[in-house]
XYZ file of C-alpha atoms in Angstrom:
669
model
C 76.270 73.325 174.987
C 73.729 74.232 172.450
C 73.140 77.926 172.525
C 69.572 77.781 171.888
C 67.616 76.043 175.147
C 64.004 74.839 173.791
C 61.915 72.980 176.144
C 62.566 69.939 174.288
C 61.335 66.584 175.506
C 63.376 63.774 174.128
C 63.863 60.293 174.338
C 66.909 58.435 173.964
C 67.186 54.845 172.702
C 70.211 52.729 172.426
C 70.367 49.449 170.894
C 72.409 46.399 171.454
C 72.154 45.288 167.807
C 72.538 41.874 169.052
C 76.179 41.935 169.645
C 77.035 44.108 167.166
C 77.089 47.150 169.358
C 76.968 45.975 173.112
C 80.159 42.924 172.584
C 82.151 46.542 172.276
C 79.750 49.085 174.147
C 78.355 49.043 177.421
C 75.309 49.324 176.469
C 73.348 49.738 179.938
C 76.009 52.289 180.749
C 75.373 54.419 178.084
C 71.817 54.255 178.440
C 72.282 54.984 182.105
C 74.595 58.124 181.196
C 72.340 59.744 178.914
C 69.282 59.411 181.555
C 71.382 60.724 184.491
C 73.601 63.401 182.307
C 71.756 64.631 179.607
C 68.721 65.506 181.623
C 69.678 69.093 181.395
C 69.416 68.663 177.739
C 65.740 67.848 178.515
C 66.274 64.192 178.085
C 63.247 62.894 180.168
C 63.890 59.039 178.928
C 66.805 56.561 178.168
C 65.894 52.755 177.378
C 68.219 50.393 175.690
C 67.076 47.279 173.879
C 68.164 43.989 172.073
C 67.426 45.079 168.324
C 65.741 48.465 168.542
C 64.759 48.079 164.869
C 62.396 45.003 165.741
C 58.562 45.336 165.809
C 58.804 45.523 169.850
C 61.868 48.278 169.435
C 59.716 50.324 167.341
C 56.650 50.121 169.569
C 58.683 51.378 172.751
C 59.912 54.438 171.093
C 56.131 55.080 169.743
C 54.423 54.371 172.994
C 57.049 57.009 174.754
C 56.111 59.696 172.200
C 52.257 59.336 173.052
C 52.681 58.429 176.879
C 55.542 60.612 177.776
C 54.618 63.366 175.349
C 58.089 63.387 173.143
C 58.889 66.071 170.966
C 62.734 64.889 169.969
C 64.083 61.050 169.557
C 67.723 60.149 169.520
C 67.870 56.438 168.418
C 71.761 54.890 169.291
C 72.213 52.263 166.739
C 73.624 51.373 163.183
C 73.930 54.041 160.458
C 71.252 56.754 159.040
C 71.870 54.957 155.622
C 70.264 51.723 157.024
C 67.711 52.155 159.528
C 66.879 55.977 159.694
C 63.938 55.742 157.843
C 62.628 52.799 159.799
C 62.646 55.022 163.083
C 61.352 58.357 161.240
C 58.545 55.920 160.386
C 58.252 54.980 164.211
C 57.966 58.291 165.025
C 55.754 59.237 162.251
C 53.345 56.635 163.485
C 53.088 58.064 166.693
C 52.266 61.503 165.530
C 55.227 63.174 165.963
C 57.126 64.822 162.770
C 59.773 62.383 161.599
C 62.367 64.839 161.074
C 62.951 65.537 164.559
C 64.147 62.051 165.281
C 68.501 61.277 165.041
C 70.193 58.920 164.039
C 73.460 58.058 166.296
C 75.833 55.814 164.819
C 77.413 53.450 167.472
C 77.979 50.243 165.496
C 80.069 51.857 162.139
C 81.683 54.757 163.872
C 81.910 53.199 167.255
C 81.720 49.492 167.914
C 82.540 48.689 164.367
C 85.908 50.648 164.937
C 87.415 50.058 168.113
C 88.418 47.229 170.436
C 88.469 48.633 173.718
C 85.591 48.443 175.350
C 86.169 51.495 177.779
C 87.442 53.913 174.889
C 84.394 52.644 172.982
C 81.944 53.079 175.923
C 83.021 56.775 176.345
C 83.114 57.422 172.349
C 79.283 56.465 172.369
C 78.098 58.861 175.140
C 80.010 61.661 172.877
C 78.228 60.707 169.643
C 74.845 60.377 171.998
C 75.384 64.006 172.938
C 76.280 64.707 169.536
C 72.629 63.774 168.405
C 70.816 65.037 171.019
C 72.279 68.549 171.131
C 71.651 68.360 167.310
C 67.719 67.079 167.813
C 67.226 70.222 169.655
C 67.818 72.390 166.502
C 66.074 70.184 164.316
C 62.860 71.752 162.469
C 59.895 69.863 161.595
C 60.229 69.510 158.023
C 57.906 68.412 155.104
C 58.097 65.884 152.392
C 57.557 66.785 148.568
C 55.456 65.123 146.164
C 56.191 65.325 142.578
C 53.853 63.615 139.582
C 54.805 60.387 137.828
C 55.216 60.403 133.577
C 54.006 56.888 133.131
C 56.695 56.513 130.216
C 59.557 54.810 131.024
C 63.212 54.598 129.603
C 65.193 51.801 129.226
C 68.449 51.902 128.461
C 70.332 48.600 127.083
C 69.315 45.964 125.156
C 70.483 42.885 126.774
C 68.944 40.539 128.272
C 68.314 42.338 131.428
C 67.386 45.681 129.538
C 64.590 43.511 127.521
C 63.044 41.660 130.491
C 62.775 45.420 131.674
C 61.141 46.592 128.590
C 59.079 43.788 128.621
C 57.566 43.626 131.954
C 56.243 47.302 131.932
C 54.975 47.223 128.374
C 53.070 43.965 129.691
C 51.589 45.870 132.320
C 50.191 48.488 129.839
C 52.937 51.330 129.955
C 55.052 52.560 126.929
C 58.789 51.723 127.272
C 61.772 53.522 125.152
C 64.163 50.867 124.776
C 67.401 52.360 123.694
C 70.420 49.953 122.436
C 73.316 51.702 121.046
C 74.250 48.753 118.950
C 72.387 47.550 115.831
C 70.697 44.777 117.096
C 69.171 44.075 121.127
C 70.343 40.937 122.802
C 73.752 41.785 124.140
C 76.075 39.382 124.739
C 74.005 36.106 125.180
C 72.935 36.516 121.601
C 76.626 35.657 120.924
C 76.145 32.822 123.101
C 75.802 29.002 121.844
C 74.548 27.404 125.096
C 73.799 28.579 129.011
C 74.789 26.695 131.946
C 73.678 24.840 133.556
C 71.127 23.198 131.638
C 72.838 23.589 128.361
C 69.737 25.656 126.805
C 70.578 26.855 123.520
C 70.890 30.376 123.951
C 69.393 31.533 120.653
C 65.908 29.569 121.640
C 65.714 31.502 124.579
C 66.809 34.463 123.733
C 65.474 35.428 120.315
C 61.844 34.836 121.275
C 62.010 37.901 123.891
C 64.263 39.955 120.812
C 61.807 39.388 118.567
C 58.519 40.294 121.185
C 60.628 43.351 122.631
C 61.305 44.365 118.935
C 57.546 44.294 117.991
C 55.588 44.827 121.030
C 53.203 48.009 120.637
C 54.181 49.416 123.682
C 58.021 49.308 123.382
C 59.287 52.223 121.172
C 62.858 50.216 120.062
C 65.556 52.622 119.237
C 68.502 50.988 118.428
C 71.964 52.014 117.015
C 71.289 55.295 119.150
C 72.523 56.993 122.638
C 71.103 58.771 125.218
C 73.191 62.543 124.919
C 71.299 64.307 127.617
C 69.321 63.716 130.859
C 67.616 66.744 132.544
C 64.686 67.010 134.740
C 63.957 64.571 137.890
C 62.230 62.024 138.973
C 58.589 61.536 137.635
C 59.409 64.284 135.194
C 62.817 63.182 132.978
C 63.328 64.915 129.673
C 66.044 62.457 128.055
C 67.692 63.249 124.495
C 68.501 60.872 122.276
C 70.642 60.322 119.499
C 70.233 58.231 116.473
C 73.172 57.687 114.591
C 72.347 56.841 110.206
C 72.159 53.392 108.978
C 72.128 54.927 105.742
C 68.867 53.281 104.543
C 65.459 54.179 105.096
C 63.543 51.979 107.856
C 60.168 52.494 106.726
C 61.255 51.091 103.346
C 63.503 48.103 104.052
C 62.324 44.888 104.063
C 65.172 42.731 105.674
C 65.926 41.013 103.029
C 69.484 41.239 103.404
C 70.095 41.379 99.498
C 72.573 44.047 99.808
C 74.446 42.441 102.349
C 75.024 39.203 100.040
C 75.947 41.638 97.154
C 78.197 44.007 99.189
C 81.766 43.362 97.597
C 83.469 44.124 100.762
C 84.278 41.551 103.554
C 86.231 42.654 106.690
C 87.069 40.833 109.967
C 83.964 41.219 112.563
C 85.663 42.452 115.431
C 82.445 42.912 117.334
C 79.749 40.419 117.244
C 82.073 37.189 115.451
C 84.461 38.645 117.809
C 87.304 38.637 115.125
C 87.155 34.941 113.965
C 84.477 35.636 111.347
C 83.646 38.227 108.892
C 80.904 40.562 107.612
C 80.262 42.812 105.159
C 80.665 46.902 105.204
C 76.422 46.829 104.952
C 75.168 44.260 107.688
C 73.187 42.818 110.581
C 74.962 40.949 113.559
C 73.262 37.844 112.741
C 70.371 36.425 110.729
C 67.997 37.015 113.652
C 68.746 41.018 114.488
C 66.212 42.833 116.000
C 65.524 44.808 114.059
C 66.358 43.430 110.430
C 67.584 46.712 108.974
C 71.239 46.565 108.150
C 73.714 49.074 109.106
C 76.396 50.354 106.837
C 80.072 50.632 108.180
C 81.309 53.728 106.606
C 84.930 53.391 107.541
C 84.945 50.405 105.361
C 82.151 51.108 103.114
C 83.824 51.701 99.269
C 81.285 54.352 98.362
C 82.151 56.459 101.413
C 85.807 55.759 101.231
C 86.396 56.052 97.235
C 83.164 57.538 96.297
C 82.607 54.113 94.201
C 80.638 51.102 94.258
C 77.381 51.854 95.051
C 76.299 48.231 94.593
C 74.132 48.018 97.938
C 71.858 50.752 96.539
C 71.479 49.401 92.794
C 70.709 46.153 94.292
C 68.160 47.031 97.064
C 64.273 46.551 95.466
C 62.822 49.070 97.463
C 65.183 51.755 97.022
C 66.130 51.843 100.866
C 69.750 53.202 100.739
C 70.294 56.614 101.632
C 73.622 57.751 101.456
C 72.730 61.430 102.273
C 70.766 60.147 105.668
C 72.330 62.359 109.091
C 71.671 61.354 112.487
C 68.745 62.970 114.395
C 68.305 63.989 117.848
C 64.784 63.170 119.911
C 63.682 64.056 123.194
C 61.364 62.212 125.448
C 59.457 62.370 128.352
C 59.555 59.773 130.976
C 58.754 59.206 134.995
C 62.056 56.534 135.743
C 64.928 55.188 134.101
C 66.253 51.932 134.174
C 69.840 51.476 133.119
C 70.842 47.885 132.130
C 74.273 48.769 129.928
C 75.722 45.632 130.457
C 80.036 44.953 130.607
C 82.551 44.867 128.558
C 85.336 41.709 128.282
C 88.416 42.098 130.153
C 91.456 42.136 127.352
C 93.214 39.245 126.919
C 96.075 40.496 125.668
C 97.182 42.363 128.997
C 98.321 38.912 130.315
C 100.971 38.716 128.440
C 102.727 35.647 129.484
C 99.326 33.708 128.470
C 100.360 34.592 124.445
C 96.943 35.618 123.561
C 97.486 37.536 120.427
C 101.035 36.113 120.012
C 100.170 32.396 119.831
C 97.665 31.633 117.236
C 95.946 28.733 119.357
C 94.863 30.808 122.355
C 91.344 31.641 122.322
C 89.010 33.913 124.672
C 86.135 32.788 125.962
C 84.140 34.557 123.888
C 85.890 33.796 120.499
C 85.412 30.075 121.897
C 81.810 30.614 122.120
C 81.354 32.238 118.826
C 82.934 28.950 117.453
C 80.977 26.644 119.254
C 77.754 28.324 117.498
C 75.817 26.543 114.781
C 74.880 29.660 113.844
C 79.151 31.082 114.064
C 82.088 31.107 111.609
C 82.878 27.345 111.853
C 79.435 26.267 112.046
C 79.586 24.813 115.349
C 82.871 22.875 114.778
C 85.652 23.119 117.595
C 89.018 23.258 115.217
C 92.000 25.228 115.965
C 92.941 28.473 114.265
C 93.604 26.958 110.731
C 90.051 26.601 110.485
C 90.516 22.886 110.005
C 92.382 20.842 112.915
C 90.667 19.281 115.723
C 92.090 19.450 118.610
C 93.355 16.210 121.021
C 93.821 18.182 124.242
C 92.554 21.438 125.419
C 93.511 23.327 128.566
C 90.745 25.997 129.878
C 92.133 28.827 132.061
C 89.877 30.440 134.881
C 90.242 33.632 136.480
C 91.670 35.388 133.445
C 91.709 39.187 134.717
C 89.668 38.538 137.592
C 90.774 37.598 141.034
C 94.189 39.283 140.571
C 95.773 42.421 141.868
C 97.282 42.925 138.939
C 94.290 43.622 136.912
C 90.822 42.974 138.840
C 90.869 42.172 142.340
C 86.869 40.970 142.276
C 85.806 37.436 141.081
C 83.675 37.480 137.731
C 80.896 35.122 139.040
C 80.403 33.450 135.796
C 83.967 31.578 134.660
C 83.716 28.658 136.638
C 80.741 27.867 135.316
C 81.548 29.261 131.853
C 84.600 26.883 132.265
C 82.733 23.523 132.739
C 80.427 24.540 130.196
C 83.539 24.614 127.842
C 84.826 21.413 129.245
C 81.460 19.547 128.354
C 81.191 21.077 124.714
C 84.670 19.969 123.999
C 84.434 16.583 124.947
C 81.102 16.440 123.505
C 81.820 17.684 120.227
C 85.556 16.380 119.757
C 86.122 13.512 122.244
C 89.558 15.601 123.359
C 91.461 15.194 126.755
C 90.418 18.585 128.950
C 92.709 19.988 131.135
C 91.048 22.698 133.659
C 93.301 24.839 135.405
C 91.270 27.151 138.532
C 92.343 28.420 141.717
C 88.984 27.702 143.394
C 85.850 26.443 141.878
C 82.675 28.308 142.695
C 79.408 26.886 141.900
C 76.948 27.758 144.374
C 73.760 28.124 142.428
C 70.859 26.374 141.644
C 71.965 22.840 140.056
C 75.335 24.412 139.588
C 77.509 21.801 141.611
C 75.523 19.644 140.222
C 76.775 20.230 136.725
C 80.205 20.067 137.977
C 79.782 16.852 139.037
C 78.628 15.977 135.938
C 81.876 17.582 134.144
C 83.742 15.310 136.829
C 82.345 12.251 135.543
C 82.628 12.779 132.035
C 86.788 12.791 132.275
C 88.109 16.628 132.736
C 91.096 16.415 134.339
C 91.178 19.604 137.065
C 94.110 21.121 138.197
C 94.173 23.152 140.954
C 96.896 26.064 140.608
C 97.351 29.392 138.795
C 98.611 29.346 135.284
C 101.976 30.834 135.310
C 102.701 30.698 131.768
C 101.439 29.293 128.388
C 104.015 28.926 126.129
C 105.325 27.295 122.518
C 109.159 27.131 123.589
C 109.780 23.293 123.340
C 111.834 21.760 126.017
C 112.423 18.212 124.146
C 110.908 16.419 120.961
C 107.314 15.637 122.606
C 106.478 19.545 122.879
C 107.308 20.332 119.464
C 104.187 21.892 118.215
C 102.410 22.044 121.312
C 100.998 24.726 123.700
C 102.674 24.333 127.415
C 101.246 25.050 129.842
C 103.325 25.690 133.075
C 101.248 25.314 136.482
C 101.740 24.977 140.253
C 99.375 22.049 140.803
C 98.711 23.064 144.350
C 97.169 19.852 145.595
C 100.210 17.356 144.720
C 103.122 20.684 145.731
C 104.610 20.424 142.154
C 105.457 22.189 138.989
C 103.781 20.741 135.945
C 104.560 21.429 132.004
C 101.361 19.964 130.414
C 100.982 19.833 126.760
C 97.992 20.866 125.114
C 96.617 22.383 121.228
C 94.528 24.663 121.770
C 94.157 26.981 124.866
C 90.890 28.878 126.082
C 90.953 31.568 128.566
C 87.684 31.976 130.625
C 88.157 36.453 130.729
C 86.426 37.896 133.140
C 83.867 40.697 133.351
C 84.795 44.526 133.460
C 82.854 47.442 133.410
C 81.808 49.269 130.716
C 84.795 51.365 129.238
C 82.392 54.750 129.724
C 80.928 53.850 133.067
C 81.782 56.515 134.599
C 80.697 58.929 131.969
C 76.993 57.156 131.758
C 77.002 57.952 135.291
C 77.470 61.484 135.667
C 75.227 61.579 132.330
C 72.435 60.162 134.480
C 73.695 61.339 138.004
C 74.157 57.869 139.737
C 77.978 56.856 141.315
C 80.180 54.247 140.347
C 82.210 51.964 142.558
C 85.911 51.856 142.948
C 85.916 49.249 140.268
C 83.916 50.977 138.030
C 80.353 49.323 138.363
C 77.174 51.435 139.139
C 76.734 52.083 142.747
C 73.629 50.395 144.484
C 71.362 52.518 146.593
C 71.893 49.590 149.348
C 73.920 46.572 148.422
C 71.695 44.021 150.343
C 68.265 45.752 151.076
C 68.034 48.102 147.640
C 70.232 46.928 144.991
C 68.056 48.246 141.933
C 67.759 51.858 143.236
C 70.903 54.571 143.050
C 71.072 57.746 145.160
C 69.451 59.396 142.316
C 65.569 59.019 142.472
C 64.131 57.649 139.853
C 67.099 56.277 138.510
C 67.178 52.384 138.488
C 69.992 50.037 137.488
C 69.652 46.155 136.729
C 72.230 43.583 135.471
C 75.396 43.632 135.157
C 75.666 47.273 135.361
C 76.201 46.931 138.873
C 78.518 44.200 138.759
C 79.142 40.752 137.317
C 76.334 37.975 137.305
C 74.735 35.245 135.386
C 71.550 35.397 132.973
C 69.138 34.422 135.602
C 70.252 36.955 138.436
C 70.244 39.757 135.341
C 66.796 38.356 134.432
C 65.857 38.992 138.131
C 67.043 42.347 138.498
C 65.348 43.368 134.964
C 62.392 42.190 136.350
C 62.706 43.491 140.093
C 63.634 47.164 138.526
C 60.487 47.248 136.091
C 58.284 45.908 139.597
C 59.773 49.003 141.126
C 59.099 51.331 138.003
C 55.357 49.855 138.203
C 54.967 50.798 141.324
C 55.812 54.121 141.424
C 53.760 54.555 137.987
C 50.981 52.898 139.789
C 51.145 55.354 142.560
C 50.875 58.618 140.383
C 53.180 60.738 142.654
C 56.155 60.321 144.369
C 57.306 61.363 148.015
C 60.696 62.893 147.750
C 62.578 63.500 151.163
C 62.640 67.244 152.517
C 66.499 67.409 153.260
C 67.475 70.136 150.326
C 70.172 72.429 149.540
C 68.384 76.210 148.865
C 70.324 79.878 147.627
C 69.759 82.926 150.211
C 69.990 84.636 146.660
C 70.475 87.803 148.118
C 74.051 86.393 149.302
C 74.983 84.846 145.820
C 77.679 86.552 144.299
C 77.208 84.362 141.019
C 80.452 82.657 140.877
C 78.461 79.807 139.653
C 80.935 77.106 141.818
C 78.244 75.348 142.786
C 76.868 74.720 139.365
C 80.045 72.808 138.580
C 79.925 70.651 141.147
C 76.602 69.658 141.829
C 77.088 65.651 141.215
C 72.834 65.556 140.785
C 72.875 68.801 137.723
C 70.040 70.240 140.585
C 71.589 73.994 140.376
C 71.021 75.991 137.431
C 72.489 79.794 136.854
C 69.473 82.287 135.968
C 71.265 84.654 133.394
C 68.719 87.274 133.694
C 68.992 87.946 137.901
C 73.212 86.465 137.811
C 72.462 84.211 140.570
C 72.065 80.404 141.246
C 68.570 78.264 141.853
C 68.135 74.910 143.009
C 65.446 72.434 141.739
C 64.410 70.647 144.971
C 63.245 67.634 143.213
C 66.694 67.000 141.781
C 68.481 67.804 144.981
C 69.322 64.772 147.168
C 71.126 66.832 149.984
C 74.229 65.819 149.369
C 75.576 69.102 150.597
C 78.470 69.566 148.270
C 77.216 73.074 147.358
C 76.675 73.955 151.251
C 80.307 73.208 151.777
C 81.662 74.800 148.337
C 79.808 78.200 148.019
C 82.462 80.987 149.297
C 79.233 83.635 149.667
C 77.630 81.415 152.356
C 74.930 81.730 150.370
C 73.771 78.077 150.377
C 71.967 76.769 153.426
C 70.884 72.893 153.965
C 67.582 71.436 155.371
C 68.819 69.373 158.245
C 72.194 70.304 157.916
C 72.248 73.939 159.094
C 74.998 75.651 160.844
C 73.275 75.606 163.933
C 72.889 71.699 163.744
C 76.289 71.271 162.751
C 77.791 73.215 165.406
C 75.383 71.890 168.317
C 76.456 68.502 166.874
C 80.194 69.535 167.251
C 79.104 71.103 170.263
C 78.264 67.741 171.983
C 80.559 65.585 170.578
C 83.304 67.622 172.358
C 81.866 67.305 175.412
C 83.953 65.617 178.288
C 81.724 63.233 179.146
C 84.167 61.528 181.824
C 83.753 65.066 183.495
C 80.311 64.734 183.120
C 80.203 61.195 184.560
C 81.692 62.358 187.630
């Protein structure tokens, strides 16, 4: 029992959560037990209800606070992560300090993890008792308010980042749009058509790129990277590194004469995906935004050999500047949107499909560039020799996705991407197309209709995971062909299908530096490496760090419409905060008793939100309450016991443990 007996008047409310809880826990028995056995702890009322989070459920609590004069509330329901704010607001509306309300998780910690109803009911009693003992020790807390700087930083210039930046800029607010590549546009700028409508990707993207690049409220910083983030929601200070293009942007007209005259031609592993060429001074495409070229110093004759300078000699405005250095800029912003996109799976890892070894095995991004009218083959679908049109093509789904050897998750777009490829091959070459799939996933608007269309066009679908792609012929008819070895699960037979070209529909992966980026901005990543949302269903745009939002494929595989929707949603959240002018922060924070601090700095390095600084003059640590998220890491790590967390004091934790260890069977008897 608690050490400090206070004259508390506590209400206990047990939720059925439909059948989520009541199927495993005898809710009425827990309510009855709390009413009879915890009256000595101050429980004056105990109720149960089907859906405590509903309007009638919340009104039950509000009415009891007003009519019975409750000064503490315990709600036994789902996890605090889901509905703690709901019940705190109910208490607040009734005039009770919201931090005198405690949530006992009897769904995630009891009904979802037990099957024995009797044992689960006894555990639910213990969890409720712990919450009652803890809430007695709770103190009223006051929320913090901080002002919001009206400028916003958007990191990532793909379609999600462009959409977010334009939404905010069109509302009259300034945006810093940072992109580490030389042009905005992202992966979508490489595509030929978009599914299921077969819109020209460039026709719908490039006007948005132009608008973002010329908007008076958007400060576009390409060829740039964020190197440091300090501050907190509403008041971030961000350092941006601008890499040298080796030309003066204020003089460059984008005429591209320097690109035409450059004598050095190299394989373009970036925009052209390795099947096209670019010069040593280049723009990713003629539609690049901004239009300024950049010099690739690793391949430039001047930087490598000290000779050439043809670009400088041919530039009509003397814009080339070989002495240019990287520059750093610090900007103040109130909110940050991360739309950093994705990487593509490296098909070489699936060695049995032969990519990199068999010349006519292509990846999906190579095929996208091949189909593009502005691509290396001007839209012609040809084999690696650059002239032969394939007569049979095999398309393999799920390369690097839905595979426990690589990525267990579904990459979301591979089925529709493969169907688009099948349509384009049939349309442009008339070739026979085999589509090798595990399951066909076409759940979004008009997607299944597109699948039906490709079926009607004559694409041959083979249900089964491809085992191998090989050029080893077993008979004369297989000479010069790629053989696709697959188990056709619909007929239950192994098949060897000869084709001229294989397209691997490769999956999406988190950015290779996603964890470093997450650490820089103080947000977390999932086990797969994608940025973690505050709540996957109810708050997929927010992160656990206030003022940091995420959009697009930075959070997981998505198609273009969903990425655009997320960009708009993130912008709406930011604009909402800007219009309010200030934001309210949770008062659940850690603080340092500086008289006990030994200055060891252990907490400084462990804080995942960079909220702790070391004061050199006083040799103690200090916590910025606006940055602190109340995770408790520092509290647990401090060897001197000098850090305490509001809402998680020793008295509260020990009281809850006492309650959890109570012999509920004995008390029942």
